[in-house]
Tab-separated table of C-alpha atoms and ligand atoms in Angstrom:
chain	number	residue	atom	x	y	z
A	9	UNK	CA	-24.875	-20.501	37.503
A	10	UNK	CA	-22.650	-18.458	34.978
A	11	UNK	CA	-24.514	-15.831	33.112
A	12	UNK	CA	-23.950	-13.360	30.117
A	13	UNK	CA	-25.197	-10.063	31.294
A	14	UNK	CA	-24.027	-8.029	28.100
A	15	UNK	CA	-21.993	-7.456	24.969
A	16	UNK	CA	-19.539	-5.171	23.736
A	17	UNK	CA	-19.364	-4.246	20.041
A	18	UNK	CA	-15.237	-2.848	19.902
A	19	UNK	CA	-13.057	-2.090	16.820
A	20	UNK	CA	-9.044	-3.295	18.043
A	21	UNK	CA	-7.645	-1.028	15.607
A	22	UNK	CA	-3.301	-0.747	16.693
A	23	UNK	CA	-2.516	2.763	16.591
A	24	UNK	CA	-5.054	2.941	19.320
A	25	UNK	CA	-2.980	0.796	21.614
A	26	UNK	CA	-0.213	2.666	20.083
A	27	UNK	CA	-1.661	6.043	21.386
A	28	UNK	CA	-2.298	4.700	24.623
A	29	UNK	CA	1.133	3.511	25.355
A	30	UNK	CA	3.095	6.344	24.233
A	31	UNK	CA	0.600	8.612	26.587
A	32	UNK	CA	-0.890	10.897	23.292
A	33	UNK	CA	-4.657	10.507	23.606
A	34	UNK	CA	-4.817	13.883	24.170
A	35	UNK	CA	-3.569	15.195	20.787
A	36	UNK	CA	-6.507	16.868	18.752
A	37	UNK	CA	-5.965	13.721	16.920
A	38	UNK	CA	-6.747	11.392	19.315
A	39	UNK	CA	-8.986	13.134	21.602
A	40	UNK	CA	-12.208	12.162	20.163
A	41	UNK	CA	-11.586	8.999	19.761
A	42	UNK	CA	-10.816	8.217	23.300
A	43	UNK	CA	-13.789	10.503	24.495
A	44	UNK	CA	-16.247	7.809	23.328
A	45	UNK	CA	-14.944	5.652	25.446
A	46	UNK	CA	-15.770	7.679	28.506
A	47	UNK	CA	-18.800	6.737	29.316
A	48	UNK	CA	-17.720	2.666	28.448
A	49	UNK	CA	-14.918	3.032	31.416
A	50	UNK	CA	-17.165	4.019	33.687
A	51	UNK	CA	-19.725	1.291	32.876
A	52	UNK	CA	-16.709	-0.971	33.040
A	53	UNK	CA	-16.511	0.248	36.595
A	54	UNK	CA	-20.099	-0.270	37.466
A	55	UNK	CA	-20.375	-3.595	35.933
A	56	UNK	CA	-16.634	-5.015	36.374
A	57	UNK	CA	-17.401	-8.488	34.796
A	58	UNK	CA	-15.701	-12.093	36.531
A	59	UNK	CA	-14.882	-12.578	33.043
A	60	UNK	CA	-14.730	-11.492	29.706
A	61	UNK	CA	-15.023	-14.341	26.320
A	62	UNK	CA	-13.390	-11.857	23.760
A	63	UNK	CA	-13.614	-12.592	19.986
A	64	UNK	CA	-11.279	-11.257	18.400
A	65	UNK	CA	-8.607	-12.309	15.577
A	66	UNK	CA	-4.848	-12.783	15.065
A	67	UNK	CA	-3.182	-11.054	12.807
A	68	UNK	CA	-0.584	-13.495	11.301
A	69	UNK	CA	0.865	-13.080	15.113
A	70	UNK	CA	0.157	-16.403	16.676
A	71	UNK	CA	-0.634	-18.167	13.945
A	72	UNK	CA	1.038	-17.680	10.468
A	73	UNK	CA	0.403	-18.781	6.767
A	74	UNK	CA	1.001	-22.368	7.687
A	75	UNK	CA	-1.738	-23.040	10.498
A	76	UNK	CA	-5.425	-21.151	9.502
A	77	UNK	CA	-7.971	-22.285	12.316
A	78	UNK	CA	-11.222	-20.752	11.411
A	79	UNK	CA	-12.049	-21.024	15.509
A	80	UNK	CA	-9.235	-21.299	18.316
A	81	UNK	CA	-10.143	-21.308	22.006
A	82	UNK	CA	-7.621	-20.218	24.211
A	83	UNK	CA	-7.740	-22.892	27.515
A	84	UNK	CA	-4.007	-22.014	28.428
A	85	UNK	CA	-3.734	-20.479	32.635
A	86	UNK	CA	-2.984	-16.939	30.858
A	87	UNK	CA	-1.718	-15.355	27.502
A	88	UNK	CA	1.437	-12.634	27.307
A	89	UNK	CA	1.223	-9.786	25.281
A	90	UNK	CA	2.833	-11.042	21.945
A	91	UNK	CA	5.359	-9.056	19.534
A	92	UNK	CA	4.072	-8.127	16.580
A	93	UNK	CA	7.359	-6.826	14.639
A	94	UNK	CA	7.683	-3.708	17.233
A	95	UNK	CA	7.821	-5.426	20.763
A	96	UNK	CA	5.142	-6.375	23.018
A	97	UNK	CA	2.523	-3.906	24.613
A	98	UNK	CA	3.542	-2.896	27.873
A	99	UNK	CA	-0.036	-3.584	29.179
A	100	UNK	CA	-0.586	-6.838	31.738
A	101	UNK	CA	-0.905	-10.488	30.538
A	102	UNK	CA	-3.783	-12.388	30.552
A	103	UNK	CA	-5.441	-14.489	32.875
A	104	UNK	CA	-7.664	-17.505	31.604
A	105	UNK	CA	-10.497	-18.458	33.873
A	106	UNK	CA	-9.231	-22.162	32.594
A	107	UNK	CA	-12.158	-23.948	33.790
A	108	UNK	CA	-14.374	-22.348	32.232
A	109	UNK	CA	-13.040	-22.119	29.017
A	110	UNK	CA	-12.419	-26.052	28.969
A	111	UNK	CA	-15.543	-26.520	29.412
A	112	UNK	CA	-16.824	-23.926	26.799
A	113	UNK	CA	-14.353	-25.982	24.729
A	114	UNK	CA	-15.752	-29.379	25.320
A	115	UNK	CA	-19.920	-28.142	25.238
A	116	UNK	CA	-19.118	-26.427	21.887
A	117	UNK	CA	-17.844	-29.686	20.513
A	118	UNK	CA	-20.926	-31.327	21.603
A	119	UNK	CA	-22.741	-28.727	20.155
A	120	UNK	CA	-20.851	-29.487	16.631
A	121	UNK	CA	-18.642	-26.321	16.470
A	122	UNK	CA	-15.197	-28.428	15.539
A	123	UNK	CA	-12.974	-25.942	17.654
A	124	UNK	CA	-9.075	-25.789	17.729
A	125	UNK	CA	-7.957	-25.945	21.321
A	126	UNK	CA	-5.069	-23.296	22.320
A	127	UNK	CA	-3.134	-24.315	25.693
A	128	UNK	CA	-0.060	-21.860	24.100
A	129	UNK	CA	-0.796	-18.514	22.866
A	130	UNK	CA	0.661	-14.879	22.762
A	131	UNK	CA	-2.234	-12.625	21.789
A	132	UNK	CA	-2.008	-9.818	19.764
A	133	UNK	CA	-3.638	-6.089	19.994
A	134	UNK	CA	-6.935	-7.837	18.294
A	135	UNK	CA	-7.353	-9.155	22.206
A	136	UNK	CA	-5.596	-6.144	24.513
A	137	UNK	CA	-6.589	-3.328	22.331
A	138	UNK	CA	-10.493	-3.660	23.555
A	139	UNK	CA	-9.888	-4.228	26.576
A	140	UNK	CA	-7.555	-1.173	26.846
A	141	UNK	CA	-10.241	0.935	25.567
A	142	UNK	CA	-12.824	-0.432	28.039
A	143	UNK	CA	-10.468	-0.234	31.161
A	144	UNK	CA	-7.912	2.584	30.660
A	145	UNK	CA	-4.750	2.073	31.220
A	146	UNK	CA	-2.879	-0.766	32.824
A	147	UNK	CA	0.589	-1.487	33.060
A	148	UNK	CA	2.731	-4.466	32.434
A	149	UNK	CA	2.600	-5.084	36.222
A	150	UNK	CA	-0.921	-4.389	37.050
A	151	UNK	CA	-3.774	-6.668	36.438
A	152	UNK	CA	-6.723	-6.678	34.294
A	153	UNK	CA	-9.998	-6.564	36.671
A	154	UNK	CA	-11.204	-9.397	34.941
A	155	UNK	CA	-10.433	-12.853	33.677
A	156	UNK	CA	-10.447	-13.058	29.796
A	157	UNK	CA	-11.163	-16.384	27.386
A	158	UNK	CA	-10.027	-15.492	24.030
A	159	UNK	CA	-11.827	-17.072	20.715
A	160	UNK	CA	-9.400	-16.068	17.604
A	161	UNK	CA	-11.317	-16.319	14.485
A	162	UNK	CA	-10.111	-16.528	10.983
A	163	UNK	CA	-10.400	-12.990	9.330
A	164	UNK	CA	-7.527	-13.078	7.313
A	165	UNK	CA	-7.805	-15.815	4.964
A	166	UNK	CA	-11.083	-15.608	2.616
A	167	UNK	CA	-13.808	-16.881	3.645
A	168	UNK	CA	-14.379	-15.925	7.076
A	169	UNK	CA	-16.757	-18.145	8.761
A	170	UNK	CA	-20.026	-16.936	7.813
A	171	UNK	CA	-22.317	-14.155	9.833
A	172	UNK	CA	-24.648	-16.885	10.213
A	173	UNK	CA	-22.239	-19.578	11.818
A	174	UNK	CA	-20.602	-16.778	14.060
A	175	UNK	CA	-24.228	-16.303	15.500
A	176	UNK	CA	-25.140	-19.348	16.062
A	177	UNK	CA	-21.666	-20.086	18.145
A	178	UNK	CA	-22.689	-17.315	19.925
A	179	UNK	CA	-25.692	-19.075	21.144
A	180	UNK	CA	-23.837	-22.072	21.285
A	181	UNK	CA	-21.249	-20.068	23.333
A	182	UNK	CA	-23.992	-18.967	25.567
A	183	UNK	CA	-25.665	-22.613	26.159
A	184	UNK	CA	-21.932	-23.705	27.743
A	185	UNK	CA	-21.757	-20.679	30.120
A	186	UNK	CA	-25.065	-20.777	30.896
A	187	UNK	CA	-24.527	-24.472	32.156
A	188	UNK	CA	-21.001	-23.963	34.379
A	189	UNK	CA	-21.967	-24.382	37.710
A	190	UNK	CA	-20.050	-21.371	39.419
A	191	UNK	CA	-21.953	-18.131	39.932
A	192	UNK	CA	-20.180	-15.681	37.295
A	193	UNK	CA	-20.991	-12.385	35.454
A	194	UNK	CA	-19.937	-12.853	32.309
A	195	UNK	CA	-19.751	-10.519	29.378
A	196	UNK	CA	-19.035	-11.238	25.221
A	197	UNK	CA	-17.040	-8.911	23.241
A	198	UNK	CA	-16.892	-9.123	19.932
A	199	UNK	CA	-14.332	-6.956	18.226
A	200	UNK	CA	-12.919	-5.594	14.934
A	201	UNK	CA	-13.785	-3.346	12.159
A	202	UNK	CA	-15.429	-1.053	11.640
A	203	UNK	CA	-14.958	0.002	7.799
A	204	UNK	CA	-11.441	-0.133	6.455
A	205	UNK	CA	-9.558	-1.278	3.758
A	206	UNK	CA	-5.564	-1.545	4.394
A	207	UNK	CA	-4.667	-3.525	1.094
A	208	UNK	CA	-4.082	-1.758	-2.558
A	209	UNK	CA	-5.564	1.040	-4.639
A	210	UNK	CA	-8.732	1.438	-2.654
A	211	UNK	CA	-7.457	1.300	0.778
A	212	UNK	CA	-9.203	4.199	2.757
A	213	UNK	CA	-12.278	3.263	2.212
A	214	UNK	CA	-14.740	4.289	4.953
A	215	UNK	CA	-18.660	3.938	4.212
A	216	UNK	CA	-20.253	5.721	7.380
A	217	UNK	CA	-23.647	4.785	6.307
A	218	UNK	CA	-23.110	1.318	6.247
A	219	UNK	CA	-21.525	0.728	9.978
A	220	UNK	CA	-24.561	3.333	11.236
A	221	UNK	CA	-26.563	0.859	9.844
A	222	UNK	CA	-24.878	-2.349	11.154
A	223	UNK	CA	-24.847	-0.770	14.747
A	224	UNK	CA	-28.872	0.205	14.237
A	225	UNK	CA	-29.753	-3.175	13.258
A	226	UNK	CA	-27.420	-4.818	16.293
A	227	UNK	CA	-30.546	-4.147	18.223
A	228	UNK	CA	-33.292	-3.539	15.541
A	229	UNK	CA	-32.727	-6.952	13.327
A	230	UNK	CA	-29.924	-9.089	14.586
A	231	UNK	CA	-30.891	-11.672	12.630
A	232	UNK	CA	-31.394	-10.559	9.758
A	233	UNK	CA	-28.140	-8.753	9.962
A	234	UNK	CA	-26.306	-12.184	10.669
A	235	UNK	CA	-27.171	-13.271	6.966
A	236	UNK	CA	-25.350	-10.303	5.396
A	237	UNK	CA	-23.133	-12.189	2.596
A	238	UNK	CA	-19.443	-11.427	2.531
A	239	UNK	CA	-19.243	-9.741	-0.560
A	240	UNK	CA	-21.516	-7.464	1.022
A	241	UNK	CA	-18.586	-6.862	3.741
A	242	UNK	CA	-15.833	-6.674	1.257
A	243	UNK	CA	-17.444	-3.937	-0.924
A	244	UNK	CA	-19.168	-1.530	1.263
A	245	UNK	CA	-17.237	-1.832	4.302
A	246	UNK	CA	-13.668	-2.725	2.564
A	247	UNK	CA	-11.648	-5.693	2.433
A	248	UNK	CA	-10.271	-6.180	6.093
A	249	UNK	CA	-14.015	-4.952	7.087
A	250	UNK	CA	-14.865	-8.678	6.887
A	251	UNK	CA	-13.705	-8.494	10.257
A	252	UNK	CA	-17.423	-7.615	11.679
A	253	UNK	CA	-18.612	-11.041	11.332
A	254	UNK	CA	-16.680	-11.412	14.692
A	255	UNK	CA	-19.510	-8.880	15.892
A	256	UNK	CA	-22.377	-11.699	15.488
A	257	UNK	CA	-20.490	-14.119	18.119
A	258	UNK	CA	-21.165	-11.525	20.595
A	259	UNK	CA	-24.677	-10.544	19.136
A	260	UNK	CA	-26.071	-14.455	18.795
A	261	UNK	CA	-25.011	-14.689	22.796
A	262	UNK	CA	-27.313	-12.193	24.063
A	263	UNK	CA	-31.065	-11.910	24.064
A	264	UNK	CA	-33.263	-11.704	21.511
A	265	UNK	CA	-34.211	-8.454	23.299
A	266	UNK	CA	-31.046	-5.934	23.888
A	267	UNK	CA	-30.834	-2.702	25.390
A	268	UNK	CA	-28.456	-0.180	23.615
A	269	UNK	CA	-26.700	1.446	26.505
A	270	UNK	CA	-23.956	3.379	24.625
A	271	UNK	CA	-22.555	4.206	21.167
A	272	UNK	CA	-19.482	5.893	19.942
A	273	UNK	CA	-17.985	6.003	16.176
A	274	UNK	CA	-15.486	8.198	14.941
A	275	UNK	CA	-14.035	8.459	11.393
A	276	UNK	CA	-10.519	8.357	11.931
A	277	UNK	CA	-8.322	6.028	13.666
A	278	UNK	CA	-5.610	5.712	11.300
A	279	UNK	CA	-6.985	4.146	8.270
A	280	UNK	CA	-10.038	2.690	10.274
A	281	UNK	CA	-13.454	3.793	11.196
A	282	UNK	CA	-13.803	3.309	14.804
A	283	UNK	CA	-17.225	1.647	16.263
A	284	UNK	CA	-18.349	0.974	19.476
A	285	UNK	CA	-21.601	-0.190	21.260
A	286	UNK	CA	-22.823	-1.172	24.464
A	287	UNK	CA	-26.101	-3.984	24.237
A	288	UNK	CA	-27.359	-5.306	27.925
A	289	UNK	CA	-29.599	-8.051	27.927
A	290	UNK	CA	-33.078	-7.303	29.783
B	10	UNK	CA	-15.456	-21.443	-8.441
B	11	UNK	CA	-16.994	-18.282	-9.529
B	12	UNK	CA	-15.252	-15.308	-7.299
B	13	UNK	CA	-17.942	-12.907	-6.657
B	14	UNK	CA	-15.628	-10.764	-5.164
B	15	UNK	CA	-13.402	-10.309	-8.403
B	16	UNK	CA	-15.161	-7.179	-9.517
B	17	UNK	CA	-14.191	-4.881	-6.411
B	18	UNK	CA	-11.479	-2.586	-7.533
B	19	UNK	CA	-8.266	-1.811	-5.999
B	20	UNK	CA	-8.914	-5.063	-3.892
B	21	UNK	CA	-7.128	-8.123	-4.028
B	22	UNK	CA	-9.476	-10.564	-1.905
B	23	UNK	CA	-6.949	-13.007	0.144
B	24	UNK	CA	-8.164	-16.467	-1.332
B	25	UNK	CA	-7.318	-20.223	-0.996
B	26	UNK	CA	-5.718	-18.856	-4.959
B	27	UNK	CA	-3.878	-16.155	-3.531
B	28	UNK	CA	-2.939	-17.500	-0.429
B	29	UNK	CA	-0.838	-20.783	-2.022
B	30	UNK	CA	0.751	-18.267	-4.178
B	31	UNK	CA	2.362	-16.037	-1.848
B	32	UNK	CA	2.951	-18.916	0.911
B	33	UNK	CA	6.310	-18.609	0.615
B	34	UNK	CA	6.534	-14.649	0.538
B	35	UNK	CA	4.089	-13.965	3.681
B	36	UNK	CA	6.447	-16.852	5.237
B	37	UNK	CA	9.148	-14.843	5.098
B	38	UNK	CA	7.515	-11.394	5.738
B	39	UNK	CA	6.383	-12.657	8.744
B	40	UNK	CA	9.789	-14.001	10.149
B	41	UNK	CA	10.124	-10.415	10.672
B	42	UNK	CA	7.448	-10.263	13.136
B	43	UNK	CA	10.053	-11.312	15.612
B	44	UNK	CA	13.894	-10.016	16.774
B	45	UNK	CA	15.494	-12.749	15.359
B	46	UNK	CA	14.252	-12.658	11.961
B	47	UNK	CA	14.868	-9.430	11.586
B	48	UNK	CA	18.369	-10.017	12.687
B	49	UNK	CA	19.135	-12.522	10.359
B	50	UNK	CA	17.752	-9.974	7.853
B	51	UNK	CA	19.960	-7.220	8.543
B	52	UNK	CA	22.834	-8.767	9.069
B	53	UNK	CA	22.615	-10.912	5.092
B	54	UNK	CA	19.547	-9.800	3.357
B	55	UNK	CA	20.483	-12.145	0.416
B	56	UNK	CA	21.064	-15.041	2.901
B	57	UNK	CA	17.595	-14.595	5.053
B	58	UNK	CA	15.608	-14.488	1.808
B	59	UNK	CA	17.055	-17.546	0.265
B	60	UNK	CA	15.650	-19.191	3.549
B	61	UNK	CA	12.177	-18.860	1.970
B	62	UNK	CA	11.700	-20.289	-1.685
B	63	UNK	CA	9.941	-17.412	-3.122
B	64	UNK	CA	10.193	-16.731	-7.468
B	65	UNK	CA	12.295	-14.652	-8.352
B	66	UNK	CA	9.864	-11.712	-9.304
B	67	UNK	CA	8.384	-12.075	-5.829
B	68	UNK	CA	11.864	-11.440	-3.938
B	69	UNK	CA	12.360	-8.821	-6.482
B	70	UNK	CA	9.541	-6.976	-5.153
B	71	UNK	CA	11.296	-7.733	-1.695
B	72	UNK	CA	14.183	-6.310	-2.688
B	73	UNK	CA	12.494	-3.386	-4.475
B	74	UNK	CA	10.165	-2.062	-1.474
B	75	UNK	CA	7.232	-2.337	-4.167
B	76	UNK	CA	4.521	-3.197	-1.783
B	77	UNK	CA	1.482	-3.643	-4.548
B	78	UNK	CA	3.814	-5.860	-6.432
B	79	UNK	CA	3.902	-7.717	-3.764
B	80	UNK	CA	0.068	-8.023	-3.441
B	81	UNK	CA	-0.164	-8.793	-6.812
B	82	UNK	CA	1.997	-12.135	-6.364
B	83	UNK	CA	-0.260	-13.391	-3.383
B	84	UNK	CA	1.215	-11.013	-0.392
B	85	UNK	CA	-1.100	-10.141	1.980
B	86	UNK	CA	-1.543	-6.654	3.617
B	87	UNK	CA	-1.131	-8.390	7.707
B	88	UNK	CA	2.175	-10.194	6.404
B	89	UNK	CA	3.216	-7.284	4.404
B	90	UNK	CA	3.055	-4.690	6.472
B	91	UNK	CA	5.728	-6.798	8.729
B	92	UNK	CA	8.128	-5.822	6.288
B	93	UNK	CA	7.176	-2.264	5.881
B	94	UNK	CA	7.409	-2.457	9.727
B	95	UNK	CA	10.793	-3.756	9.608
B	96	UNK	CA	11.296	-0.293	7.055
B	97	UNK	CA	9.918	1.858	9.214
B	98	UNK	CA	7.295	2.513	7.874
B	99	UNK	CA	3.167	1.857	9.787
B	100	UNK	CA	0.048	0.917	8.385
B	101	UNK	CA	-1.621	4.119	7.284
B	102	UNK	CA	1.890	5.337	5.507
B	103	UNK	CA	2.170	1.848	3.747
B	104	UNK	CA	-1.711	2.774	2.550
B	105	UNK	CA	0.122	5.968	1.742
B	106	UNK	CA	2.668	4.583	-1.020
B	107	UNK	CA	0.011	1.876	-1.968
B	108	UNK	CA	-2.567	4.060	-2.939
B	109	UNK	CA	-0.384	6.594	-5.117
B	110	UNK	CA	-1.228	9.072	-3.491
B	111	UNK	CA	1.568	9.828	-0.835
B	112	UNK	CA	1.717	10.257	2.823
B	113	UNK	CA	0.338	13.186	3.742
B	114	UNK	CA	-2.361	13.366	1.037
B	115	UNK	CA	-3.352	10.121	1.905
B	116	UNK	CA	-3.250	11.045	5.762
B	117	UNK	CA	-5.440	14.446	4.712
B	118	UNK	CA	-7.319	12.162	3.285
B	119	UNK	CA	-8.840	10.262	6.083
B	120	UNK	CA	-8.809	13.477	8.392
B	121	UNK	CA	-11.687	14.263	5.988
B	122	UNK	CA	-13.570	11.142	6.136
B	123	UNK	CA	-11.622	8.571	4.293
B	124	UNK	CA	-12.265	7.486	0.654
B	125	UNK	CA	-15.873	7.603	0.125
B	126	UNK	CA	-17.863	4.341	-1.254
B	127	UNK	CA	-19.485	6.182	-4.569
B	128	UNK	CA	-17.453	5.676	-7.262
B	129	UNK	CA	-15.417	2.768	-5.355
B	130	UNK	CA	-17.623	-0.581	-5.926
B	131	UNK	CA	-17.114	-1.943	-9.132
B	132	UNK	CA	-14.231	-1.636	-11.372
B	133	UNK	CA	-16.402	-0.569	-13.920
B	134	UNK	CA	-16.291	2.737	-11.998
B	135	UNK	CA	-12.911	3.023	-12.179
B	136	UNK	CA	-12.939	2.017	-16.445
B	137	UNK	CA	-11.285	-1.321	-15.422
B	138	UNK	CA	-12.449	-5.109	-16.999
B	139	UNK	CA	-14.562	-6.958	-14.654
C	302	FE2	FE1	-8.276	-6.888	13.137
């Protein structure tokens, strides 16, 4: 039987993927930011997952204005690296475990989560930037160590789907793994954020206090945390902080009771606040 | 539909409102997101844009590099930064120009913790109209 083992908590931000292909993560810039993610690689190592469901969205790169899906499942054999206005990353493309994700696809549809199905898409850094981060670098011609079903969720477009609906996928996410036949280690990442605001007058805008607390209560009132309104998001965390709602997937897929195996956040990565966390189901 | 959101300053929150008004402009901001629109836009500017049936004011703004115009006539920051892409010109420097504040303050700025949240919730704090 397929099992989630643990989730990953990752912001995607692009100049990180940036840094990483043009070999500068050792500037005094960049240092700290990568150090963080130490520890992660190593656990990566340790705990090499068959496969990866990544949440995650597109930014306007496989999907423009004229096609919003709130939830699209990738089911295609693998996804390349897309171009987002500056070429493609040179990192490897990704492979699909396709059977799995069909039938993801078709118990989540069961389960009443009206999913768009993707057999074509390019994915964007939301998808390769985490799992850059988590396994160092890999060239266009290597391989990733794992197998990787992408869920792109609408962050772009107000609303969001809400905190309370990405958890509840999450479990619903978790019911469909947890009945595919094939013995698999599985892990959930859910990425984006943390605090940032791109857009306008205000863009900047970091709020420390509030992502400390979203990490703390990751573990200490998941729940609870789930219900956090979107205004909430847009105001103390900035506008394109609405993107942590994608965090909840990953959180309403493990166990009520996680352990917190590793943090890291670091104010900044180019206009971002960048958050990290490690949760293991016991 | 009361907008709960409307009182956030400096923020335009990308609606169902905002989003059928700048259609047309993210369309064409993200045909730069690949080779061949930007070819088409370098080699007739004119000719690319009239591809996309934006107002007037809105390709104005095009025209003009004024990225919070652009905002302000339903652009959004993902589609929008395409163009500053095409310009050059990366996320944190667009923030840069959008903010006022410039470049390098703006890049000081976030070296030193980014734009703190007191002061920055409701446009009452900044002496705007809710
Ligand atoms: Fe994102």
């Amino acid at each position: 039987m397929a099992r989630i083992t643990a989730g990953v908590g990752c912001s995607h931000v692009p100049a990180i993927g940036v840094a990483m292909d043009t070999h500068i993560t050792d500037q005094p810039y960049w240092q700290p930011v990568f150090a963080g993610f130490e520890k992660s690689r190593e656990w990566m190592k340790e705990n090499t997952p068959d496969v990866i469901f990544l949440v995650y969205n597109d930014h306007c790169t496989a999907f423009d204005a004229s096609c919003i899906p709130t939830f699209a499942l990738g089911c295609a054999a693998e996804f390349q690296p897309a171009d987002e206005g500056w070429g493609p990353r040179p990192v490897p493309v990704v492979k699909n475990h396709q059977k799995l994700a069909s039938h993801i696809a078709q118990s989540l549809i069961l389960d009443e989560f009206d999913l768009t199905i993707m057999n074509e898409m390019d994915v964007d850094h939301g998808l390769t930037v985490p799992l850059s981060v988590m396994f160092g670098e890999h060239g266009p011609d290597d391989e990733w160590p794992s197998l990787v079903i992408p869920l792109a969720v609408n962050v772009v477009q107000y609303p969001a789907p809400t905190g309370n609906r990405c958890f509840n996928l999450g479990k619903a996410v978790r019911k469909a793994i947890e009945s595919f036949d094939e013995d698999l280690n599985v892990m959930i990442f859910g990425t984006g954020g943390m605090s940032h605001q791109l857009q306008y007058k205000r863009a900047g805008l970091i709020n420390p206090e509030w992502d400390k607390a979203f990490l703390d209560r990751l573990t200490a009132d998941p729940v609870g945390l789930s219900k956090t309104p979107h205004v909430e998001y847009l105001r103390e965390a900035g506008s394109e902080g609405v993107e942590m709602v994608m965090w909840h997937v990953m959180r309403g897929a493990l166990n009520d009771e996680v352990k917190e195996v590793h943090r890291h956040y670091h104010v900044p990565a180019s206009n971002t606040a960048v958050g990290h966390i490690i949760l293991e189901n016991v | 539909m009361d907008k709960d959101y409307e009182d956030i300053p400096g923020t335009f929150v990308f609606d169902a409102d905002r989003s059928r008004e700048g259609y047309h402009l993210n369309q064409f901001c993200i045909s730069l997101g690949k080779q061949k629109g930007r070819d088409a836009y370098t080699a007739d500017p004119e000719a690319h844009l009239a591809k996309f049936p934006m107002t007037e004011e809105q390709k104005q703004a095009v025209r003009d590099q004024d990225w919070n115009r652009m905002l302000e006539l339903g652009g959004n920051i993902y589609y929008t930064a395409k163009l500053a892409a095409y310009h050059g010109i990366n996320f944190q420097n667009l923030a840069g120009l959008m903010t006022g504040m410039g470049v390098e303050a703006y890049r000081d700025m976030m070296l030193h913790g980014g734009r703190p949240i007191e002061g920055n919730r409701y446009k009452k704090e900044w002496g705007e109209e809710e």
